[in-house]
């Protein structure tokens, strides 16, 4: 399950990248809505957000892009974005337009359960999954609550920290996943810091899905002036990840 | 609607709350619990009071500015002398309170954001005093315009980390300190310097700063035998303002006026008047007035004074504005320079550029008032740190 930021480096290339990732074996795309102050993100995704915003990407454009992609692909798409642009648009309007565009779920990293009521009310009548995040610091009580509110899957944040590329996957992931499992049957996907096929394979042994963000965004950044190698590098890397994961997870 | 304490989940009216990554939620709950336990703990209050008196130099005077009053020829003007505190601004009140709290929570490492550097200096000061590791995030642009404060922080053993993302000012320093906190939350206390951020920060900082208003209220009653007509303070995040406003909240006859930075001008778009010209949004963990575009992207603020150069504002001010309890006005960059000169020339007090905005506002309204009316200005800090900026604005080479 790859993450890319919509509009990085352009909306047209995001479309190409998304389709490439699907061909390379992705099961779901986390599609980022850029934000000016992404406090849960490390430098790699911060820069992606900046590139996208400097190209003028708006939330409407992201929704339009998903809508037009729906003519070509059915791959599940979860939008990942900070709360303010959604709040500014109107939570109800956003949810309605997301459903109309064919979005399957939303992940809002700065919206903990305590503040989620407007979102939950807005999605109650429609088919939009709300994916909440569990962190290494979450207590059991909170995990229960988060699991209860999550639809689609539960996002398990593997590190105490921001998004980024890490050399090793922390040993605590497996105990986190078992703790979450003891409270719920919902699928658990692990993200933040997974950056190599080996790590993805390792995580796939315990989780139902693996989310890779910064490592992919880094390949986009490296090839900003060469679209062909960008798409090629991303494809090759995603294929590697997908192969690693699929050896473990039998659908 | 009246409200002086946030609701269970940290809201003043619709403002405030906790819009943060899940990683920080347990830490905010822990902080809230720790704070609730010391709030009514007399031992803590005695300790806090001791350091405010013996270390920070409180209480400071409420000084009748007779020459300024005479020069403006209207209302009687009093100055609450926060500039006389140790380290030269109101920021030390909050830094002392939070460091004592962090010590009780067993935190070994302190991080903070700073704009003008006053909060960074206050934090570095208390960390030196209580022997705690200290790292200060500061925008690269602010490091340049506040080099004196950067040196002071370093002298006291703090590490100053330049922030190069975004607009390289206070907003980005806050982002970076929050990212650090997300990463090191178990060992680290984030010492926020204003009444902003997620609950319980705005209420903690308000309570620690409200010593300003408590003293002021007693002093004016003792000196004049009546309450003032107006209390005026500059507003960046809003901590000196709420600190002096809050104890007057129930005194309905007292008009509370916050002065934001109008920058080049509010119409130009280059300003920091979030209450005057912003709209409701969610920024740095709280719902508040914020400068933003149609699309919900935060717009960089602008002010000649680094301490006011912030696109958001505290939730309690947002609530005061929405309910009409306080009024918010703005003063532009060049007017603030006039305020800076005015107080220096009439009273021999060089104010911080932040405070100079409030001085300039008073200069514009006091002449229309009559001599029986009393206006109190929160003189939030002294201006040594700003002499380079002001010299540049006046085309003087130092
Ligand atoms: C002297 C002085 N006044 C005012 C401010 C603005 O902050 P606040 O609005 O939180 O009082 C600052 C911030 O650095 C300051 O140094």
XYZ file of C-alpha atoms and ligand atoms in Angstrom:
665
model
C 0.000 0.000 0.000
C 1.983 2.971 -1.289
C 1.573 6.629 -0.314
C 2.082 9.424 -2.772
C 1.171 13.078 -2.445
C -1.330 14.255 -5.033
C 0.168 16.947 -7.237
C 3.766 15.928 -6.531
C 5.311 16.942 -8.812
C 2.187 17.601 -10.932
C -1.362 16.274 -10.994
C -0.764 14.621 -14.367
C 2.247 12.768 -13.057
C 0.365 11.753 -9.919
C -2.147 10.061 -12.174
C 0.644 8.222 -14.010
C 2.307 7.275 -10.743
C -0.906 5.969 -9.262
C -1.620 3.785 -12.289
C 1.989 2.590 -12.321
C 1.756 1.627 -8.665
C -1.397 -0.335 -9.355
C 0.298 -2.214 -12.178
C 3.236 -2.893 -9.904
C 0.939 -4.742 -7.530
C -0.349 -2.156 -5.036
C -3.556 -3.158 -3.274
C -4.569 0.301 -2.126
C -3.284 3.788 -2.765
C -2.918 6.312 -0.010
C -3.306 9.569 -1.837
C -2.052 12.602 0.075
C -3.811 15.955 0.075
C -0.987 18.493 0.475
C -0.937 20.832 3.475
C 1.212 23.827 4.344
C 2.031 22.642 7.879
C 2.269 18.857 7.963
C 3.330 18.268 11.565
C 3.203 14.467 11.424
C 5.557 14.328 8.447
C 9.308 14.208 8.170
C 11.309 16.194 5.598
C 10.669 13.900 2.613
C 6.888 14.183 2.657
C 7.055 17.831 3.768
C 8.917 18.590 0.564
C 6.430 16.619 -1.507
C 3.668 18.703 0.007
C 5.571 21.905 -0.775
C 6.155 20.843 -4.380
C 2.506 20.065 -4.792
C 1.347 23.336 -3.251
C 3.759 25.381 -5.280
C 2.073 23.870 -8.331
C -1.211 25.173 -6.921
C -2.831 21.848 -6.026
C -6.185 22.281 -4.291
C -8.429 19.799 -2.556
C -10.978 20.174 -5.368
C -8.365 19.230 -7.914
C -7.426 16.144 -5.919
C -11.070 15.067 -5.805
C -11.439 15.715 -9.539
C -8.359 13.664 -10.219
C -9.735 10.701 -8.274
C -13.008 11.074 -10.080
C -11.343 10.937 -13.477
C -9.102 8.050 -12.388
C -12.231 6.065 -11.641
C -12.747 5.671 -15.392
C -9.511 3.703 -15.507
C -9.115 1.871 -12.241
C -11.040 0.375 -9.334
C -8.103 0.213 -6.961
C -9.144 1.327 -3.463
C -8.055 4.904 -2.777
C -7.784 6.415 0.697
C -7.197 10.143 0.923
C -4.713 11.156 3.578
C -4.796 14.780 4.599
C -4.623 17.161 7.521
C -7.836 18.436 8.999
C -7.790 22.147 8.205
C -8.372 21.990 4.440
C -11.199 19.517 5.072
C -12.683 21.651 7.850
C -12.411 24.728 5.667
C -14.237 23.024 2.821
C -16.879 21.776 5.238
C -16.626 18.242 6.562
C -20.011 17.285 5.120
C -19.256 18.712 1.706
C -15.870 17.025 1.677
C -17.278 13.609 2.545
C -20.060 13.910 -0.007
C -17.697 14.980 -2.765
C -15.191 12.281 -1.811
C -17.862 9.598 -2.105
C -19.060 11.035 -5.401
C -15.498 11.029 -6.710
C -15.065 7.372 -5.799
C -12.807 7.730 -2.768
C -12.961 4.716 -0.462
C -11.553 6.025 2.789
C -10.020 8.962 4.653
C -7.058 9.159 6.983
C -6.616 12.383 8.941
C -3.428 12.228 11.004
C -4.268 15.219 13.203
C -7.805 14.149 14.030
C -7.861 11.891 17.085
C -11.147 10.234 18.167
C -11.852 13.088 20.609
C -12.348 15.551 17.760
C -13.813 13.179 15.210
C -17.520 13.626 15.858
C -18.249 15.915 12.895
C -16.433 13.520 10.574
C -18.201 10.465 11.958
C -21.558 12.186 11.598
C -20.808 13.149 8.032
C -19.804 9.639 6.983
C -22.601 7.888 8.850
C -24.911 7.851 5.852
C -22.337 7.257 3.170
C -19.809 4.750 2.050
C -16.562 6.299 3.183
C -14.262 4.432 5.550
C -12.736 6.347 8.450
C -9.267 5.082 9.193
C -7.858 6.127 12.557
C -4.303 5.731 13.735
C -2.901 3.809 16.686
C 0.496 5.001 17.960
C 3.145 3.266 20.048
C 2.097 5.545 22.900
C -1.618 4.652 22.711
C -3.019 3.048 25.859
C -5.298 -0.012 25.733
C -8.362 2.135 26.359
C -7.507 4.293 23.428
C -6.776 1.325 21.167
C -10.239 -0.067 21.908
C -11.848 3.249 21.042
C -9.771 3.741 17.876
C -10.491 0.197 16.713
C -14.186 0.735 17.276
C -14.273 3.935 15.205
C -12.059 2.662 12.394
C -13.609 1.309 9.235
C -11.689 -0.385 6.442
C -8.559 -0.908 8.475
C -6.657 0.349 11.490
C -3.501 2.301 10.770
C -0.744 1.176 13.102
C 1.997 3.811 13.345
C 5.170 1.792 13.770
C 7.397 4.469 15.265
C 7.164 7.133 17.903
C 7.882 9.870 15.438
C 7.103 11.427 12.100
C 7.039 9.813 8.660
C 10.414 9.063 7.123
C 12.829 6.403 5.994
C 14.202 4.236 8.823
C 17.024 1.685 8.780
C 15.338 -0.843 10.996
C 11.799 -1.676 11.948
C 11.411 -1.350 15.656
C 10.867 -4.477 17.678
C 7.793 -2.964 19.272
C 5.717 -3.305 16.085
C 4.940 -6.930 16.624
C 3.780 -6.406 20.182
C 1.695 -3.423 19.078
C -0.002 -5.470 16.399
C -0.774 -8.288 18.834
C -2.151 -5.819 21.327
C -4.427 -4.294 18.678
C -5.486 -7.782 17.546
C -6.501 -8.657 21.073
C -9.138 -5.937 20.835
C -10.417 -6.253 17.268
C -10.848 -8.407 14.169
C -10.459 -5.474 11.810
C -7.482 -5.506 9.430
C -4.326 -3.823 10.723
C -1.936 -2.034 8.389
C 1.465 -0.841 9.513
C 3.096 2.348 8.271
C 5.639 5.133 9.062
C 9.216 4.135 8.396
C 8.815 0.982 6.308
C 11.242 1.587 3.480
C 12.719 -1.600 1.974
C 11.309 -4.841 0.520
C 12.942 -6.741 3.416
C 11.246 -4.523 5.986
C 7.944 -4.823 4.136
C 8.275 -8.586 4.169
C 9.093 -8.540 7.861
C 6.040 -6.415 8.653
C 3.800 -8.500 6.382
C 4.443 -11.469 8.626
C 2.486 -9.850 11.410
C 0.156 -7.309 9.793
C -2.580 -7.364 7.172
C -1.040 -4.616 5.118
C 2.128 -2.597 4.791
C 2.162 1.128 4.008
C 5.224 2.628 2.333
C 5.414 6.398 1.904
C 8.678 8.284 2.238
C 10.736 5.662 0.384
C 8.533 6.060 -2.687
C 8.313 9.828 -2.425
C 12.098 9.887 -2.288
C 12.257 8.200 -5.701
C 9.938 10.844 -7.071
C 12.151 13.557 -5.599
C 15.286 11.967 -7.058
C 13.843 11.956 -10.566
C 12.012 15.265 -10.620
C 13.446 16.231 -13.978
C 13.173 12.853 -15.631
C 9.652 11.501 -15.815
C 10.613 8.263 -17.459
C 13.121 7.208 -14.849
C 10.739 8.405 -12.146
C 8.015 6.056 -13.323
C 10.538 3.285 -13.953
C 12.188 3.576 -10.536
C 8.858 3.735 -8.737
C 7.565 0.746 -10.682
C 10.633 -1.358 -9.976
C 10.655 -0.453 -6.304
C 6.922 -1.095 -5.882
C 7.240 -4.439 -7.625
C 9.955 -5.403 -5.190
C 7.834 -4.401 -2.224
C 4.792 -6.138 -3.544
C 6.714 -9.351 -4.244
C 8.138 -9.360 -0.734
C 4.743 -8.810 0.816
C 2.851 -11.256 -1.374
C 5.169 -14.130 -0.557
C 3.823 -13.772 2.945
C 0.267 -12.570 2.648
C -1.798 -14.991 0.600
C -4.946 -13.193 -0.451
C -21.914 33.327 26.648
C -19.423 33.332 29.512
C -16.733 30.747 30.011
C -13.467 30.866 31.913
C -12.495 27.206 31.939
C -12.363 24.973 28.883
C -14.854 22.080 28.695
C -13.828 18.461 29.282
C -12.145 18.129 25.921
C -10.488 21.522 26.029
C -12.838 23.894 24.226
C -13.692 27.524 24.895
C -16.980 27.704 23.035
C -16.154 26.102 19.713
C -12.452 26.986 19.961
C -9.482 24.977 21.198
C -9.525 21.195 21.429
C -6.805 18.727 20.591
C -6.108 18.297 16.892
C -2.860 16.377 17.126
C -1.409 13.068 15.961
C -2.463 10.145 18.133
C 1.142 9.768 19.330
C 0.733 12.996 21.321
C -2.730 12.349 22.750
C -1.557 10.264 25.702
C 1.077 12.906 26.502
C -1.506 15.696 26.431
C -3.757 13.685 28.739
C -0.827 13.046 31.064
C 0.052 16.737 31.039
C -3.542 17.661 31.777
C -3.641 15.285 34.693
C -0.325 16.543 36.064
C -1.510 20.103 35.684
C -4.817 19.477 37.423
C -2.948 17.952 40.330
C -0.638 20.942 40.830
C -3.241 23.584 40.106
C -4.719 23.250 43.546
C -1.617 21.963 45.266
C -0.507 24.594 47.748
C 3.048 23.261 47.839
C 3.392 23.834 44.095
C 1.834 27.262 44.301
C 4.191 28.256 47.121
C 7.174 27.081 45.092
C 5.985 28.902 41.963
C 5.341 32.044 43.945
C 8.797 31.826 45.508
C 10.542 31.749 42.137
C 8.321 34.469 40.701
C 9.349 36.743 43.566
C 12.932 35.785 44.256
C 14.074 34.809 40.803
C 11.917 36.739 38.343
C 11.579 39.830 40.520
C 7.807 40.009 40.938
C 5.688 41.830 41.705
C 6.680 44.465 39.194
C 5.264 48.003 39.338
C 2.124 49.369 37.814
C 3.699 52.632 36.826
C 1.859 55.870 36.151
C 3.336 57.183 32.903
C 2.840 60.867 33.597
C 4.854 62.270 30.700
C 3.234 59.980 28.162
C -0.147 60.911 29.629
C 0.679 64.586 29.395
C 2.021 64.297 25.877
C -1.076 62.499 24.607
C -3.321 64.823 26.567
C -6.201 62.469 27.333
C -6.650 59.352 29.412
C -4.412 58.576 32.351
C -1.952 55.880 31.277
C -0.456 53.203 33.474
C 2.216 50.710 32.426
C 2.406 47.186 33.818
C 6.146 46.701 33.882
C 6.710 43.138 32.635
C 9.870 44.503 31.009
C 11.413 44.664 34.469
C 11.157 40.913 35.002
C 14.321 38.858 34.878
C 15.106 38.214 31.166
C 13.121 41.280 30.170
C 9.647 40.089 29.271
C 6.517 38.367 30.547
C 7.691 35.070 29.052
C 9.564 34.111 32.229
C 6.291 33.719 34.189
C 5.147 30.857 32.017
C 8.610 29.331 31.614
C 9.013 29.107 35.388
C 5.580 27.568 35.864
C 6.090 24.968 33.160
C 9.608 24.041 34.232
C 8.396 23.313 37.755
C 5.605 21.228 36.257
C 7.985 19.369 33.927
C 10.270 18.594 36.865
C 7.370 17.088 38.754
C 6.560 14.970 35.718
C 10.124 13.673 35.679
C 10.980 15.069 32.231
C 14.702 15.454 31.570
C 14.686 17.285 28.300
C 12.960 20.536 27.399
C 12.200 21.778 23.906
C 10.612 25.046 22.888
C 9.838 27.197 19.894
C 10.666 30.862 19.784
C 9.977 33.806 17.517
C 11.463 36.964 18.992
C 13.694 34.800 21.110
C 12.185 36.083 24.374
C 10.484 32.782 25.069
C 13.618 30.932 23.978
C 15.673 33.018 26.383
C 13.171 32.467 29.206
C 13.242 28.727 28.549
C 17.043 28.572 28.315
C 17.182 30.529 31.554
C 15.002 28.181 33.580
C 16.725 25.148 32.058
C 20.093 26.502 33.183
C 18.651 27.268 36.599
C 17.118 23.798 37.020
C 19.803 21.916 35.125
C 17.726 20.445 32.320
C 18.756 19.771 28.728
C 17.371 22.485 26.463
C 16.819 22.699 22.717
C 15.201 25.696 21.084
C 13.699 25.719 17.607
C 13.934 29.057 15.871
C 13.212 30.070 12.291
C 16.287 30.958 10.280
C 14.866 34.373 9.477
C 14.245 35.094 13.163
C 17.752 33.936 14.060
C 19.006 36.733 11.846
C 16.768 39.466 13.170
C 17.166 38.448 16.831
C 20.850 37.594 16.998
C 21.246 39.075 20.484
C 18.731 36.638 21.934
C 20.291 33.717 20.080
C 23.591 34.507 21.741
C 21.931 34.796 25.149
C 20.350 31.357 24.756
C 23.651 29.815 23.744
C 25.439 31.474 26.662
C 23.055 29.708 29.010
C 23.807 26.348 27.482
C 20.837 25.884 25.174
C 21.142 24.463 21.696
C 19.456 26.696 19.142
C 18.260 24.718 16.131
C 17.661 26.763 12.958
C 14.420 25.902 11.188
C 14.671 26.133 7.426
C 11.278 24.821 6.356
C 8.347 26.953 5.175
C 8.517 30.660 5.946
C 11.425 30.117 8.385
C 9.659 32.014 11.172
C 7.696 31.209 14.326
C 5.025 29.085 12.627
C 7.669 26.732 11.274
C 9.536 26.662 14.575
C 6.302 25.462 16.186
C 5.910 22.775 13.492
C 9.445 21.571 14.098
C 9.100 21.520 17.882
C 5.902 19.483 17.519
C 7.709 17.004 15.260
C 10.460 16.697 17.857
C 7.855 16.149 20.552
C 6.133 13.440 18.476
C 9.495 11.692 18.329
C 10.715 12.174 21.905
C 7.482 12.493 23.782
C 8.364 10.006 26.502
C 11.334 11.927 27.861
C 10.659 15.445 26.690
C 8.458 18.307 27.776
C 7.407 20.730 25.055
C 7.447 24.121 26.721
C 5.026 26.121 24.576
C 5.530 29.850 24.953
C 2.101 31.259 24.303
C -1.573 30.450 24.837
C -1.657 28.362 21.672
C -1.459 24.685 20.793
C -3.607 21.781 21.853
C -5.421 21.605 25.179
C -4.232 21.840 27.958
C -1.483 24.238 26.812
C -3.645 27.339 26.324
C -5.118 27.063 29.814
C -1.805 26.208 31.484
C -0.048 29.185 29.930
C -3.015 31.435 30.703
C -2.990 30.437 34.347
C 0.767 30.968 34.703
C 0.542 34.350 32.952
C -2.511 35.544 34.837
C -0.221 36.677 37.639
C 0.137 39.795 35.458
C -3.548 40.662 35.646
C -3.947 39.660 39.292
C -1.205 42.047 40.349
C -2.471 44.757 38.013
C -5.997 44.565 39.366
C -4.822 44.857 42.978
C -2.394 47.637 42.127
C -4.879 49.799 40.274
C -7.436 49.393 43.046
C -4.796 50.401 45.584
C -3.444 53.303 43.531
C -6.628 54.721 42.024
C -9.364 53.160 44.096
C -11.189 52.065 40.976
C -10.959 49.749 37.996
C -9.467 50.967 34.726
C -11.584 51.847 31.694
C -9.389 49.952 29.290
C -6.705 47.283 29.435
C -4.565 47.080 26.313
C -1.978 44.507 25.240
C -0.292 43.320 22.079
C -1.321 39.923 20.703
C 0.974 37.437 18.995
C -0.164 34.056 20.241
C -1.805 36.054 22.995
C -0.099 35.140 26.282
C 0.686 38.560 27.735
C -2.739 39.771 26.646
C -4.704 36.911 28.173
C -2.471 37.108 31.249
C -3.561 40.672 31.903
C -7.149 40.321 30.531
C -8.234 37.207 32.344
C -8.438 38.595 35.911
C -10.642 41.403 34.513
C -12.923 38.995 32.628
C -15.858 39.464 34.986
C -15.359 43.224 35.353
C -17.683 44.090 32.540
C -17.002 47.808 32.733
C -13.391 47.179 31.782
C -12.834 47.213 28.045
C -10.221 44.684 26.901
C -8.345 45.547 23.727
C -5.829 43.358 21.935
C -3.468 44.884 19.394
C -2.367 42.655 16.542
C 0.358 43.323 14.016
C -0.985 44.982 10.883
C 2.354 44.410 9.121
C 2.576 46.330 5.854
C -1.193 46.777 6.056
C -4.111 44.446 6.545
C -5.285 45.117 2.998
C -1.888 44.172 1.557
C -2.250 40.661 2.949
C 1.169 40.968 4.608
C 0.194 41.102 8.260
C -0.402 38.981 11.358
C -3.929 40.047 12.250
C -5.485 36.620 12.661
C -8.367 37.887 14.813
C -8.968 40.973 12.737
C -8.678 39.494 9.285
C -8.415 35.711 9.634
C -11.083 33.035 9.657
C -11.829 30.010 11.811
C -9.593 27.035 11.175
C -7.584 24.309 12.849
C -3.951 25.190 13.359
C -1.204 23.867 15.622
C -3.558 21.590 17.469
C -6.448 23.941 18.150
C -9.466 25.500 16.516
C -8.850 29.240 16.355
C -8.797 32.230 14.066
C -5.999 31.786 11.569
C -4.712 33.340 8.376
C -5.569 30.944 5.597
C -6.487 30.789 1.957
C -9.763 29.621 0.420
C -8.335 26.148 0.310
C -7.394 25.864 3.986
C -3.659 26.314 3.456
C -2.104 28.477 6.155
C -0.879 31.854 4.885
C 2.485 33.021 6.221
C 2.153 35.983 8.556
C 4.199 39.142 8.399
C 5.284 41.587 11.062
C 8.350 43.686 11.725
C 8.285 42.157 15.188
C 9.214 38.499 15.267
C 7.103 37.839 18.362
C 3.877 38.849 16.615
C 4.727 37.180 13.315
C 2.339 34.242 13.715
C -0.700 33.309 11.592
C -2.724 31.784 14.447
C -3.878 32.969 17.859
C -4.968 31.355 21.104
C -8.396 29.716 21.346
C -9.398 31.799 24.358
C -8.818 35.029 22.408
C -10.802 33.506 19.557
C -13.571 32.941 22.078
C -13.265 36.486 23.487
C -13.532 37.820 19.984
C -16.474 35.643 18.977
C -18.371 36.552 22.154
C -17.388 40.207 22.036
C -15.648 40.221 25.439
C -12.545 41.761 23.924
C -11.977 43.888 20.883
C -9.015 43.412 18.551
C -7.375 46.108 16.482
C -4.190 46.275 14.450
C -1.172 48.514 14.138
C 1.163 48.529 11.147
C 4.953 48.119 11.078
C 5.803 51.796 10.658
C 3.293 52.891 13.303
C 4.931 50.487 15.737
C 8.276 52.223 15.163
C 6.582 55.481 16.167
C 5.293 53.760 19.317
C 8.790 52.516 20.051
C 10.193 56.040 19.783
C 7.339 57.626 21.693
C 7.752 55.558 24.843
C 11.543 55.808 24.680
C 11.387 59.604 24.441
C 8.628 60.321 26.940
C 9.289 57.791 29.657
C 12.856 56.633 29.146
C 11.593 53.121 28.615
C 12.581 51.325 25.412
C 9.781 48.854 24.732
C 9.925 45.627 22.735
C 8.675 46.022 19.174
C 5.791 43.708 20.057
C 4.739 46.038 22.873
C 5.336 49.083 20.651
C 2.240 48.075 18.675
C 0.141 48.541 21.800
C 1.905 51.840 22.578
C 1.091 53.097 19.084
C -2.535 52.125 19.512
C -2.776 54.018 22.799
C -1.203 57.028 21.159
C -4.035 56.989 18.643
C -6.906 56.700 21.133
C -5.798 58.312 24.407
C -6.036 61.909 23.107
C -9.768 61.447 22.466
C -10.379 60.237 26.003
C -10.793 62.440 29.052
C -8.406 62.752 32.009
C -10.733 60.903 34.364
C -10.385 57.755 32.287
C -7.707 55.193 33.039
C -5.920 53.023 30.500
C -3.501 50.260 31.415
C -0.908 49.031 28.943
C 0.781 45.696 29.400
C 4.410 46.586 28.785
C 5.206 43.014 27.847
C 8.942 43.394 27.283
C 11.932 45.627 26.863
C 13.348 46.558 23.510
C 17.101 45.916 23.654
C 16.673 42.937 21.374
C 15.051 45.149 18.729
C 17.521 47.979 18.409
C 19.057 46.563 15.226
C 15.673 46.175 13.563
C 14.605 49.666 14.571
C 17.913 51.203 13.485
C 17.472 49.566 10.114
C 13.914 50.862 9.824
C 15.171 54.350 10.646
C 18.102 54.021 8.217
C 20.625 54.380 11.008
C 23.827 52.382 10.786
C 25.036 50.892 14.079
C 7.932 41.250 24.589
C 6.953 40.392 23.893
N 5.662 40.756 23.868
C 4.741 40.012 23.244
C 5.066 38.838 22.585
C 3.991 38.107 21.870
O 3.590 36.911 22.491
P 2.243 36.794 23.269
O 1.164 37.278 22.360
O 2.126 35.352 23.577
O 2.322 37.614 24.489
C 6.395 38.409 22.587
C 6.774 37.156 21.906
O 7.864 36.803 21.703
C 7.365 39.207 23.272
O 8.643 38.840 23.285
